[in-house]
Short mmCIF file of C-alpha atoms in Angstrom, two decimals:
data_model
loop_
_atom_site.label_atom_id
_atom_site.label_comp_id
_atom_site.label_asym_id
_atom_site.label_seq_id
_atom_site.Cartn_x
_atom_site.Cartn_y
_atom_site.Cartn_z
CA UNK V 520 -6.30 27.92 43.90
CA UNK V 521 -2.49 26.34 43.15
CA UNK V 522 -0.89 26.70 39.46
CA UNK V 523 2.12 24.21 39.08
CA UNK V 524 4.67 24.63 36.04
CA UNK V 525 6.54 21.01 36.88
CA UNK V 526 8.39 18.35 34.56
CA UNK V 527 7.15 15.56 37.31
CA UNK V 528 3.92 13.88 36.21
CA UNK V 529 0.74 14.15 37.96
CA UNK V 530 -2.00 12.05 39.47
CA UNK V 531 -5.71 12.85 38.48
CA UNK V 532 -7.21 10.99 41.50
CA UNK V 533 -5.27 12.02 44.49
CA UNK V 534 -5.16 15.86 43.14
CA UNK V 535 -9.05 15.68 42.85
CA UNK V 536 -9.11 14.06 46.15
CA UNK V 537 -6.95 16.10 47.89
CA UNK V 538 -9.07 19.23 46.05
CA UNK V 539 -12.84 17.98 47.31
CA UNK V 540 -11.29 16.50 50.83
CA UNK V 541 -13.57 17.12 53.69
CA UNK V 542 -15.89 19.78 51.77
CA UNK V 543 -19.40 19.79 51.67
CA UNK V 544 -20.55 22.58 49.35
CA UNK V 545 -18.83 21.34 46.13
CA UNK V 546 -21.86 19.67 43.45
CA UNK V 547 -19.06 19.36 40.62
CA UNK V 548 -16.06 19.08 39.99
CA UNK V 549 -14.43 19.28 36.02
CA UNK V 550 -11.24 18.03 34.90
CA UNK V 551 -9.28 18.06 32.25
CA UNK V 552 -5.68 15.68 31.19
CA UNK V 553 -4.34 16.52 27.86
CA UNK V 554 -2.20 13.56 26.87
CA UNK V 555 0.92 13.45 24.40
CA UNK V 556 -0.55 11.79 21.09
CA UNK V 557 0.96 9.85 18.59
CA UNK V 558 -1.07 11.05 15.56
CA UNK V 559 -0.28 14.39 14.46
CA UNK V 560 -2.57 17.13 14.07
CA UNK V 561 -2.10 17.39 10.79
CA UNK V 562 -3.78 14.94 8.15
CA UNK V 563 -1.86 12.23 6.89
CA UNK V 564 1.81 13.36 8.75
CA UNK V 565 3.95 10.89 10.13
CA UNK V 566 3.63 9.36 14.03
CA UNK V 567 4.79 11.38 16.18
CA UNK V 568 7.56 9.27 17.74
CA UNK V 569 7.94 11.89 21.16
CA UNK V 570 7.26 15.37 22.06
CA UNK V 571 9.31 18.10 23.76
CA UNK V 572 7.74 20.90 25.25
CA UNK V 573 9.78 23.83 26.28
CA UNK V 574 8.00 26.70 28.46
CA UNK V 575 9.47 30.24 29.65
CA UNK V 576 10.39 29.70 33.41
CA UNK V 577 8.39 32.97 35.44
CA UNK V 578 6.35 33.99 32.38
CA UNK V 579 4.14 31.05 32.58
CA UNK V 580 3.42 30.73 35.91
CA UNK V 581 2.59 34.43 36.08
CA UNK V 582 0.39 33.98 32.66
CA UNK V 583 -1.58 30.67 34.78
CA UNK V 584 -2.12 32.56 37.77
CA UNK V 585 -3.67 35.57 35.74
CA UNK V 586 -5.82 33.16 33.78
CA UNK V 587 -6.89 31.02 36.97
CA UNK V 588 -7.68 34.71 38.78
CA UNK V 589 -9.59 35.68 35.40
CA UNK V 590 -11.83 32.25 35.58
CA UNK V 591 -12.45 32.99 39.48
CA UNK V 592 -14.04 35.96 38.25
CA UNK V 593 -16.17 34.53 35.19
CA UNK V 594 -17.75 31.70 37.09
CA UNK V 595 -18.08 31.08 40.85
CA UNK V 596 -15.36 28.66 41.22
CA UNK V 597 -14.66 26.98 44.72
CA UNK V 598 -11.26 25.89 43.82
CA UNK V 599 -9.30 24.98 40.47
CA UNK V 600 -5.96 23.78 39.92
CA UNK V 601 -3.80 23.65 36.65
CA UNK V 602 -0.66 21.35 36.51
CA UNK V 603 1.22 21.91 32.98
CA UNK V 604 4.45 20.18 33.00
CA UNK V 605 7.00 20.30 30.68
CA UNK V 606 9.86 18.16 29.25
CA UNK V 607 9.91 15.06 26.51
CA UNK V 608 6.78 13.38 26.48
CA UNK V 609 5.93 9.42 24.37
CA UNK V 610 2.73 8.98 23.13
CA UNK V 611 0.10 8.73 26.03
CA UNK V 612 2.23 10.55 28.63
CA UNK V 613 -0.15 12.94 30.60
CA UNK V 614 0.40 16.47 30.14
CA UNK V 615 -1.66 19.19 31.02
CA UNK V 616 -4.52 19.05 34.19
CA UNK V 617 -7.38 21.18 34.85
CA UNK V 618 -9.84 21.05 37.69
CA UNK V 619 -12.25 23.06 38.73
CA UNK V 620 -14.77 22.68 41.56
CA UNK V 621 -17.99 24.49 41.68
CA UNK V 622 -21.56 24.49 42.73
CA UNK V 623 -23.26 23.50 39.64
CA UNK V 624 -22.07 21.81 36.66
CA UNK V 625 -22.11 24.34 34.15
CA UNK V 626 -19.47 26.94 35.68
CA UNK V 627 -17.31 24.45 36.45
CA UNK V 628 -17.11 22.76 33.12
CA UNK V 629 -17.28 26.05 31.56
CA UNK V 630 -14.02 27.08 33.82
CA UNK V 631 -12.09 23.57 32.56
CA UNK V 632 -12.74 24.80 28.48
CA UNK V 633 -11.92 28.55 29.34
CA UNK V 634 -8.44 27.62 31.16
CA UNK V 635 -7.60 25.11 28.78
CA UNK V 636 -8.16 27.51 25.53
CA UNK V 637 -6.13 29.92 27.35
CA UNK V 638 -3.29 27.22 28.05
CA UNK V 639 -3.50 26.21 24.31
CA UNK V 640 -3.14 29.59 22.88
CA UNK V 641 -1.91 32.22 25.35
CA UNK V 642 0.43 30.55 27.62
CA UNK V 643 4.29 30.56 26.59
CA UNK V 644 4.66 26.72 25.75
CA UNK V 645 6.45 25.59 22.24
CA UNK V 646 5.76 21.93 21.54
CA UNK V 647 8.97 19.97 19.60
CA UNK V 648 7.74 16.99 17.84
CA UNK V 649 10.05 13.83 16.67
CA UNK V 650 9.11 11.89 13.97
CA UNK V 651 10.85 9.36 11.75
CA UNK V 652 11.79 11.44 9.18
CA UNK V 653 12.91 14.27 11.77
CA UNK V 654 12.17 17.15 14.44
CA UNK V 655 9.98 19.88 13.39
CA UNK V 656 8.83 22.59 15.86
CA UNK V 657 4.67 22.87 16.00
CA UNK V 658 3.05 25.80 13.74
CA UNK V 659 -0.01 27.29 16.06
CA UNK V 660 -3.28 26.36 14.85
CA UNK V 661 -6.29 28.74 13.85
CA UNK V 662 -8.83 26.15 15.83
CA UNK V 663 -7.14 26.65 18.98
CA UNK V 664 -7.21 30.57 18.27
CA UNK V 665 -10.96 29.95 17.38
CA UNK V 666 -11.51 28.51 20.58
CA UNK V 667 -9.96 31.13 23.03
CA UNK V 668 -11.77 33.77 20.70
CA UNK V 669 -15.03 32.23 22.17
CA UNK V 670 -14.07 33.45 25.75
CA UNK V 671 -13.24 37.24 25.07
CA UNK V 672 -16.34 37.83 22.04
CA UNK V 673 -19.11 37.00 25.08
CA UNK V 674 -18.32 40.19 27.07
CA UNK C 941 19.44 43.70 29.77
CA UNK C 942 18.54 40.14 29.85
CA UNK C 943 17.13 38.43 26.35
CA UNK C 944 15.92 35.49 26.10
CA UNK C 945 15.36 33.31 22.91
CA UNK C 946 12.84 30.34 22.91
CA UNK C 947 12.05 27.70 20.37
CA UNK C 948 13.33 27.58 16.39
CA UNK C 949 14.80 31.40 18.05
CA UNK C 950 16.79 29.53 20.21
CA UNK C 951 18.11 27.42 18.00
CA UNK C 952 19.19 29.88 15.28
CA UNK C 953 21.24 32.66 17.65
CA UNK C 954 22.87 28.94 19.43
CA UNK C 955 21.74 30.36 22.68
CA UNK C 956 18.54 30.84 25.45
CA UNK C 957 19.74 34.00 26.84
CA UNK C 958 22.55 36.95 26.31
CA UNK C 959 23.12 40.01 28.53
CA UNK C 960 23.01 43.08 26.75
CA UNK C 961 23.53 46.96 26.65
CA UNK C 962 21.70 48.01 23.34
CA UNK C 963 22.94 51.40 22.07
CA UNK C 964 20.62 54.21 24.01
CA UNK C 965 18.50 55.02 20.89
CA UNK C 966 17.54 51.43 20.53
CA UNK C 967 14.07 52.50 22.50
CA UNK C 968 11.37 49.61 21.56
CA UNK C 969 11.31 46.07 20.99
CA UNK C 970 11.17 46.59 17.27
CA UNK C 971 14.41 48.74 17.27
CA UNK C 972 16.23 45.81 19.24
CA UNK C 973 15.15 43.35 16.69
CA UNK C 974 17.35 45.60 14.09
CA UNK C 975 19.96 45.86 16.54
CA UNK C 976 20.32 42.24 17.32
CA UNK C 977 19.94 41.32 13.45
CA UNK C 978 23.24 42.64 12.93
CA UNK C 979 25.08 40.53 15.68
CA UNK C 980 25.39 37.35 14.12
CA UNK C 981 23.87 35.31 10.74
CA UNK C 982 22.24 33.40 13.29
CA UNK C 983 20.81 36.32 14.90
CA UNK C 984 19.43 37.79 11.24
CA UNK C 985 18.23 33.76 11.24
CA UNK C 986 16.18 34.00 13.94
CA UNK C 987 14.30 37.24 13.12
CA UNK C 988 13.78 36.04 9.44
CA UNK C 989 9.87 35.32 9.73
CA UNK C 990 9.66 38.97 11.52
CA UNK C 991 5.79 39.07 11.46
CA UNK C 992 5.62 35.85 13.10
CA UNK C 993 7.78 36.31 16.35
CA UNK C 994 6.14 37.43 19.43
CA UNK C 995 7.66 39.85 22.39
CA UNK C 996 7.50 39.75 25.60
CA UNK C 997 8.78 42.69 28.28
CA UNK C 998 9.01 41.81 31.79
CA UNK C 999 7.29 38.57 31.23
CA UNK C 1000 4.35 40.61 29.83
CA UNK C 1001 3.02 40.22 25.89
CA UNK C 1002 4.02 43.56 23.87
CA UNK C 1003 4.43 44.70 20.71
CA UNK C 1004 7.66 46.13 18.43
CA UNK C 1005 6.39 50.02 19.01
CA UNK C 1006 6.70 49.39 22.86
CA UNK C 1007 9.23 50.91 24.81
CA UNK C 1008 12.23 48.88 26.57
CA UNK C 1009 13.74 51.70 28.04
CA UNK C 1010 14.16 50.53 32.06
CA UNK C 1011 13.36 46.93 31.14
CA UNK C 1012 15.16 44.16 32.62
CA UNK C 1013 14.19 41.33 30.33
CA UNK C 1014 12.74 41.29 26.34
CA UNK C 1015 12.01 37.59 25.12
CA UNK C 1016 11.61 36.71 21.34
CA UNK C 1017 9.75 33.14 20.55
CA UNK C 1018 7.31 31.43 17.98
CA UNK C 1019 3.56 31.81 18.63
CA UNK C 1020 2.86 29.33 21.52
CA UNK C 1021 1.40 26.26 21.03
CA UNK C 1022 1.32 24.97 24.49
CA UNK C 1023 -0.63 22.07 26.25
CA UNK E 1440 -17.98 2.56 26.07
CA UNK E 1441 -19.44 1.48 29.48
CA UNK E 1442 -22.65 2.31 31.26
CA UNK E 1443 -22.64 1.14 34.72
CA UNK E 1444 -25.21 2.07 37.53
CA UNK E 1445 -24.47 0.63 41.11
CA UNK E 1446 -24.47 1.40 44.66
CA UNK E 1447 -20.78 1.59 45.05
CA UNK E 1448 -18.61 4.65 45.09
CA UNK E 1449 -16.18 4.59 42.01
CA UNK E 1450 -11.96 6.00 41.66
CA UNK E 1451 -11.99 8.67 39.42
CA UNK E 1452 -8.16 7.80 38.80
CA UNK E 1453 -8.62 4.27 38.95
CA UNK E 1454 -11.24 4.42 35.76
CA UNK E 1455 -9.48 7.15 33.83
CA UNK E 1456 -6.26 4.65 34.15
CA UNK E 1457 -8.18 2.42 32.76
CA UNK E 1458 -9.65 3.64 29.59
CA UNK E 1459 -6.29 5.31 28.81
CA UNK E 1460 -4.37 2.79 29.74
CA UNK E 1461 -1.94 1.17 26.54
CA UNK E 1462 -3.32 3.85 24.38
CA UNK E 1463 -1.68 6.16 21.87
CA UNK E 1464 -4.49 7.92 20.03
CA UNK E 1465 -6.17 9.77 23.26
CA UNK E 1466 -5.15 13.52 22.94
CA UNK E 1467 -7.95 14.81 25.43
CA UNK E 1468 -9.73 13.16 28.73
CA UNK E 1469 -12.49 15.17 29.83
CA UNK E 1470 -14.09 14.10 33.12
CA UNK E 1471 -17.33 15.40 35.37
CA UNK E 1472 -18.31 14.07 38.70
CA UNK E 1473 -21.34 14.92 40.37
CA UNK E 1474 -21.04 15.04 44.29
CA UNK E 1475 -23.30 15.36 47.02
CA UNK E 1476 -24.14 19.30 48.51
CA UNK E 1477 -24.81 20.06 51.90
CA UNK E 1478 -26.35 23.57 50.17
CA UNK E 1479 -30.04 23.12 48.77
CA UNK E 1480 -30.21 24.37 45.16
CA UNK E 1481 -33.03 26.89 46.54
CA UNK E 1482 -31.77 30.23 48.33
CA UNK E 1483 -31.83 29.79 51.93
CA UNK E 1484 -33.22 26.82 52.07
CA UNK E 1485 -31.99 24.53 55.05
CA UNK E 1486 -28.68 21.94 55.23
CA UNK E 1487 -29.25 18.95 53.39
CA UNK E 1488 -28.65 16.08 55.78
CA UNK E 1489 -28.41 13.65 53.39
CA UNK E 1490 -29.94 12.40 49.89
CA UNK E 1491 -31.41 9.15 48.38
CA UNK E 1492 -31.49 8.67 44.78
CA UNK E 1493 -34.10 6.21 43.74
CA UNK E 1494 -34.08 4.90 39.69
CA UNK E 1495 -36.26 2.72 37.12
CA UNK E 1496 -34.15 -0.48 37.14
CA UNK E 1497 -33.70 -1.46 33.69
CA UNK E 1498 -35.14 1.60 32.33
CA UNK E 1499 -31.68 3.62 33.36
CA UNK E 1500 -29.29 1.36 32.12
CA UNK E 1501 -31.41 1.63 28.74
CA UNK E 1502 -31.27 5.21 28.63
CA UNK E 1503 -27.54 6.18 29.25
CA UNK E 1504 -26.67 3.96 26.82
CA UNK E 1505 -29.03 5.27 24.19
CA UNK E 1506 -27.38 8.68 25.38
CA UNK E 1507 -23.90 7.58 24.94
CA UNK E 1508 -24.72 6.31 21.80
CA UNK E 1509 -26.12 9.60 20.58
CA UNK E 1510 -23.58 11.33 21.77
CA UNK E 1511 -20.93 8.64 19.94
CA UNK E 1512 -22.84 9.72 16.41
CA UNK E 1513 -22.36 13.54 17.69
CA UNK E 1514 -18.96 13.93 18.52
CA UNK E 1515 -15.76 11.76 17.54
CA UNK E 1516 -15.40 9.41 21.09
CA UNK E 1517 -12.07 7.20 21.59
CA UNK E 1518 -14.13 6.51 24.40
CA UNK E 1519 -16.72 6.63 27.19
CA UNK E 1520 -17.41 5.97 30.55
CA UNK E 1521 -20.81 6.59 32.63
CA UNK E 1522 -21.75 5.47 36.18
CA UNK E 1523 -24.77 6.52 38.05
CA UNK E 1524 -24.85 5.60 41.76
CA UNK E 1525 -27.78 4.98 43.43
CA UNK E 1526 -29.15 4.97 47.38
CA UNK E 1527 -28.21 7.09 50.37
CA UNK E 1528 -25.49 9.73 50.06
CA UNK E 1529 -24.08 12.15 52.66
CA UNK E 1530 -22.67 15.23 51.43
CA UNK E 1531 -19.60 15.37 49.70
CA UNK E 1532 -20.05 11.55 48.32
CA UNK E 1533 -19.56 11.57 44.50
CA UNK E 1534 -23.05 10.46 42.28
CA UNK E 1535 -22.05 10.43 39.19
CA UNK E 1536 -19.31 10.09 36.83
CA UNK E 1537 -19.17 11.24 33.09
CA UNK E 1538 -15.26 10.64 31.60
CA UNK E 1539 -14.55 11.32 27.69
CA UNK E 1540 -12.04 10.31 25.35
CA UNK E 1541 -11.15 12.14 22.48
CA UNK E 1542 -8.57 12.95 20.04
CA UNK E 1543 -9.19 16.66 20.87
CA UNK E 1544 -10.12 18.45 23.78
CA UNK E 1545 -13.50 20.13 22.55
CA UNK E 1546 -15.20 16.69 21.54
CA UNK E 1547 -14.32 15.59 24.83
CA UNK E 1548 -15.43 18.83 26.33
CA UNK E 1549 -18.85 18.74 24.44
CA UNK E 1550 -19.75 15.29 24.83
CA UNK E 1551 -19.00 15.22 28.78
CA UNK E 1552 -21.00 17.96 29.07
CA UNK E 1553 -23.85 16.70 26.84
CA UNK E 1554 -24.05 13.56 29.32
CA UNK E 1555 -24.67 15.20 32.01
CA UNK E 1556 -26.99 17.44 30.71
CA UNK E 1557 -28.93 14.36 29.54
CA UNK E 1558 -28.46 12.63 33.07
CA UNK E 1559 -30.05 15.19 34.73
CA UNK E 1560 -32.89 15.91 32.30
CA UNK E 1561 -33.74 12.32 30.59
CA UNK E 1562 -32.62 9.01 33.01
CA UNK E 1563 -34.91 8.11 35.68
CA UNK E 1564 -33.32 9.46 38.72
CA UNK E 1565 -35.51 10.93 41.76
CA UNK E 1566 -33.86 12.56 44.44
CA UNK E 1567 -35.39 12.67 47.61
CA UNK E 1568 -33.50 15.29 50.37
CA UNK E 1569 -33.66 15.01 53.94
CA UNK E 1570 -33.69 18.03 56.19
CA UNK E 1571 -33.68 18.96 60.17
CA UNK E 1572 -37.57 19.84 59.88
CA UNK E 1573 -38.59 16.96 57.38
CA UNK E 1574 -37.55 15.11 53.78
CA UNK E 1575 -38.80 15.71 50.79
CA UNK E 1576 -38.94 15.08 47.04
CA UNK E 1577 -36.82 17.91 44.66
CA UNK E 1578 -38.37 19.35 42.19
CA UNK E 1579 -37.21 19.33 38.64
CA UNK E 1580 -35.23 22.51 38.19
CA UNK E 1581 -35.93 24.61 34.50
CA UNK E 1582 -32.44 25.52 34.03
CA UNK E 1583 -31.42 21.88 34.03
CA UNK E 1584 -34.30 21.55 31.23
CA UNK E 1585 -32.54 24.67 29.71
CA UNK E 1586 -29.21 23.13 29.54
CA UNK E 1587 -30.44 19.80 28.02
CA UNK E 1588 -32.28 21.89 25.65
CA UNK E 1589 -29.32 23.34 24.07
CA UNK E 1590 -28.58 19.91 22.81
CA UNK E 1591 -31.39 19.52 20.54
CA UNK E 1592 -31.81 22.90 19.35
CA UNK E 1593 -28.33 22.73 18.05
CA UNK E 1594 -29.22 20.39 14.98
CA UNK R 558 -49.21 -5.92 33.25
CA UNK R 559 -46.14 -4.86 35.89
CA UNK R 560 -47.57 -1.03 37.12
CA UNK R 561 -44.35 0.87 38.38
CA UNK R 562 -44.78 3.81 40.84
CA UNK R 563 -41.66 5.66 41.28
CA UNK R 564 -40.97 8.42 44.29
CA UNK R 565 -43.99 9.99 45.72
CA UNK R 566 -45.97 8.13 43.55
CA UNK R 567 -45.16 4.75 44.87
CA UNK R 568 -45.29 6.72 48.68
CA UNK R 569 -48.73 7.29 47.44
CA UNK R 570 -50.04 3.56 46.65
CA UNK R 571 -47.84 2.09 49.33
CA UNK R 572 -46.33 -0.29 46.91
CA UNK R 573 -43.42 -0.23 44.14
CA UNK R 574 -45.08 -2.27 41.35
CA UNK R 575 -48.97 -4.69 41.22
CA UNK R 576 -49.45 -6.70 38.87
CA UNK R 577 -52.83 -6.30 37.18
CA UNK R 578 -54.74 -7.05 34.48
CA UNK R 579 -57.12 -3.87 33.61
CA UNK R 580 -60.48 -4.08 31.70
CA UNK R 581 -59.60 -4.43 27.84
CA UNK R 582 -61.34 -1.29 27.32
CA UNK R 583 -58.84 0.43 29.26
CA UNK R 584 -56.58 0.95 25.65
CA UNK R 585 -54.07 3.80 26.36
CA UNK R 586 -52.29 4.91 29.31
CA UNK R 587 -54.27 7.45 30.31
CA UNK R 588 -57.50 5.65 30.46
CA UNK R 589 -55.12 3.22 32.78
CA UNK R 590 -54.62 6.24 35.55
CA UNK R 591 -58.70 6.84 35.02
CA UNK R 592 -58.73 3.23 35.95
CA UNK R 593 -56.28 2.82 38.56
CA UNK R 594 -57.56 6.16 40.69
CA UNK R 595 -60.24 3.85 41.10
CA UNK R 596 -58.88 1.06 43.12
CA UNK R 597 -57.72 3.09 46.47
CA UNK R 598 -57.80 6.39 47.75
CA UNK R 599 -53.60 5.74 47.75
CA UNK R 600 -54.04 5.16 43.93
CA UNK R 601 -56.01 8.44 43.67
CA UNK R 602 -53.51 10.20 45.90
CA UNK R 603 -50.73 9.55 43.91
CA UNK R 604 -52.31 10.80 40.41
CA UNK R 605 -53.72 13.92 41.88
CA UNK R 606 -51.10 15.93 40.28
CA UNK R 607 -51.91 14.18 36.88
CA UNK R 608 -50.43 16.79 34.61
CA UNK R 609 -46.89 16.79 36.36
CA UNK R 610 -47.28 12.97 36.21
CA UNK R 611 -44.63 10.84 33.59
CA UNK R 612 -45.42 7.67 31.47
CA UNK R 613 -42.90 4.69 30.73
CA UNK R 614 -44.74 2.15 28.09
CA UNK R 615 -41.83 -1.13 28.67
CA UNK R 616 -39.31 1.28 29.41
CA UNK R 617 -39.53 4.54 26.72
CA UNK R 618 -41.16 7.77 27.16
CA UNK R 619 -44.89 7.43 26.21
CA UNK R 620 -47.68 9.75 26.64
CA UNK R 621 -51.07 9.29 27.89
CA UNK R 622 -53.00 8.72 24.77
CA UNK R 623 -50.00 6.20 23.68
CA UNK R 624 -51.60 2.45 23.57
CA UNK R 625 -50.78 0.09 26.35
CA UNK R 626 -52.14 -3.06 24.40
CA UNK R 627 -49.67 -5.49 24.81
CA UNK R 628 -47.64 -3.80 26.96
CA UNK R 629 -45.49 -5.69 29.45
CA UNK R 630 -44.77 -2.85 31.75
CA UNK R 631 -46.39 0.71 32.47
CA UNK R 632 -44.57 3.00 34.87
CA UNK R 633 -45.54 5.93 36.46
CA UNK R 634 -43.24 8.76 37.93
CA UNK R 635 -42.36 12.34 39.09
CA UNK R 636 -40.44 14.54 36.31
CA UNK R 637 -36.89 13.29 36.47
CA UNK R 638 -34.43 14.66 39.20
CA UNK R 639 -31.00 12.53 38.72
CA UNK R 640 -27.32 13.01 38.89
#
């Protein structure tokens, strides 16, 4: 169970190798990359030409740790891991990993959603974009709210 | 007491953290936001969309009618948009 | 969009490089892969030694394509990736791999899982598990039927 | 007409696939199991679970009162177990 707050990049392959190495009780394993995109969000807006993402050093590694503990208890996890770096990001720079190693298929791709709502809409991250005609900061969005909503209106 | 300032905050008080002593009757989060308004334009800049900015005490989510008495760090910033 | 069912192992990395690779639309990459268990699905049932998967030739490729094609008219794919292994596996080899593109995460969320659901419900996969007192064929399990029925009920 | 037995069905007959050409009365797939029970007590070992038993008609999902005139290829199989 490792959270890692990290401006570095990150390899999906070794992580989930290094994750499933020499076990014999994991059926699936669910992962996750969120990747900087060029088209915005919003309909019609300008390219986004690169992104900065600024996080609150302590906060959001406590925050990940809380959520990863909450997810252990939702679904029977054998192991997850959540890499969020931060920084400037171009177009198709990797971002954000989740993965999460269960049993069966359905708790762990449940886990990757859950942890990834949370990361959209509860951890401290504020996402600078650059476009042509300037740098605006990122309004939150009432889909990603939506989504994390899903998590808490089950129990 | 540490505060911290993150995002379109940071950018309007010029700084990502200041070491304060609020006055002693400046009790919640909500009464430092008043206090701080008055230190600067940029300060009153920051706090303009008041509904919108989120707290944090010691690193944990809270709102303007909680206490900051004995707290070591308040942070103001946008609502998050991470990942 | 690929469908590929083979003997060989496959790089989770190596093929998520791939279909990302040069691209600047791709906001979400959701991945799944299946993996050998030395635990039988039934409670207390012996150590699996080891597992063979035996398909309809011609038949599977036919089907996952239909199903990635169904799930390209369900949710809005960048793009899509599905390999099936087949033969002998030890536990702890990976099976199979589902990996989504999207512009968002929840398409890519959705459509992984609706894959797999559909892999282990509809394509012509029988899985035959050997044991210290014997082998045998495994039974089709209801709450993959459940999970494959959520798809359908939806519309 | 290719006959496919998959998993215990083709441990059953002893063989993957026969090639056969059944009496043109036998018209749908399940008159083809009535039909192939016949030929060996493997045959009828293999459809003794008949209700648990699947039908491919050339590679889709048929059932046993679907027609297997003209067909190219009938397969027979266990309910599906993959991934």
């Amino acid at each position: 169970m490792t959270v890692r707050v990290q401006a570095e990049s990150f390899d999906l392959g070794a992580e989930t190798d290094r994750l499933t190495a020499g076990r014999r009780d994991v059926g699936a394993v669910a992962s996750f990359v969120g990747i900087a995109r060029e088209t915005n969000p919003d309909e019609g807006a300008e390219p986004v030409i690169a992104m900065t993402l600024e996080h609150y050093p302590g906060m959001t590694e406590r925050m990940l740790a809380a959520a990863e503990a909450d997810a252990r208890t939702r679904w029977p996890l054998l192991d997850c891991l959540i890499v969020h770096r931060y920084g400037r990001f171009l177009p198709g720079d990797p971002i954000v990993l989740v993965v999460t190693l269960s049993s069966h298929r359905q708790a762990a791709f449940d886990a990757c959603a859950f942890l990834m709502d949370y990361l959209k809409t509860q951890a401290p991250f504020w996402k600078h974009e650059e476009t042509a005609s300037g740098a605006r900061w990122v309004a939150a969005r009432a889909t990603d709210d939506a989504a994390a909503a899903r998590w808490t209106k089950k129990d | 007491m540490k505060i911290l300032y993150f995002a379109w905050l940071r950018q309007h008080t010029g700084m990502a953290e200041e070491i304060l002593e609020p006055a002693p009757q400046v009790a919640t989060a909500g009464a430092l936001i008043d206090w701080l308004i008055d230190r600067s334009p940029g300060h009153a800049a920051a706090f303009e969309q008041r509904s919108s900015i989120r707290i944090a005490i010691d690193q944990a989510f809270a709102d303007p009618g909680d206490s900051i008495v004995g707290a070591a760090e308040v942070a103001f910033f946008p609502p998050v948009t991470g990942g």
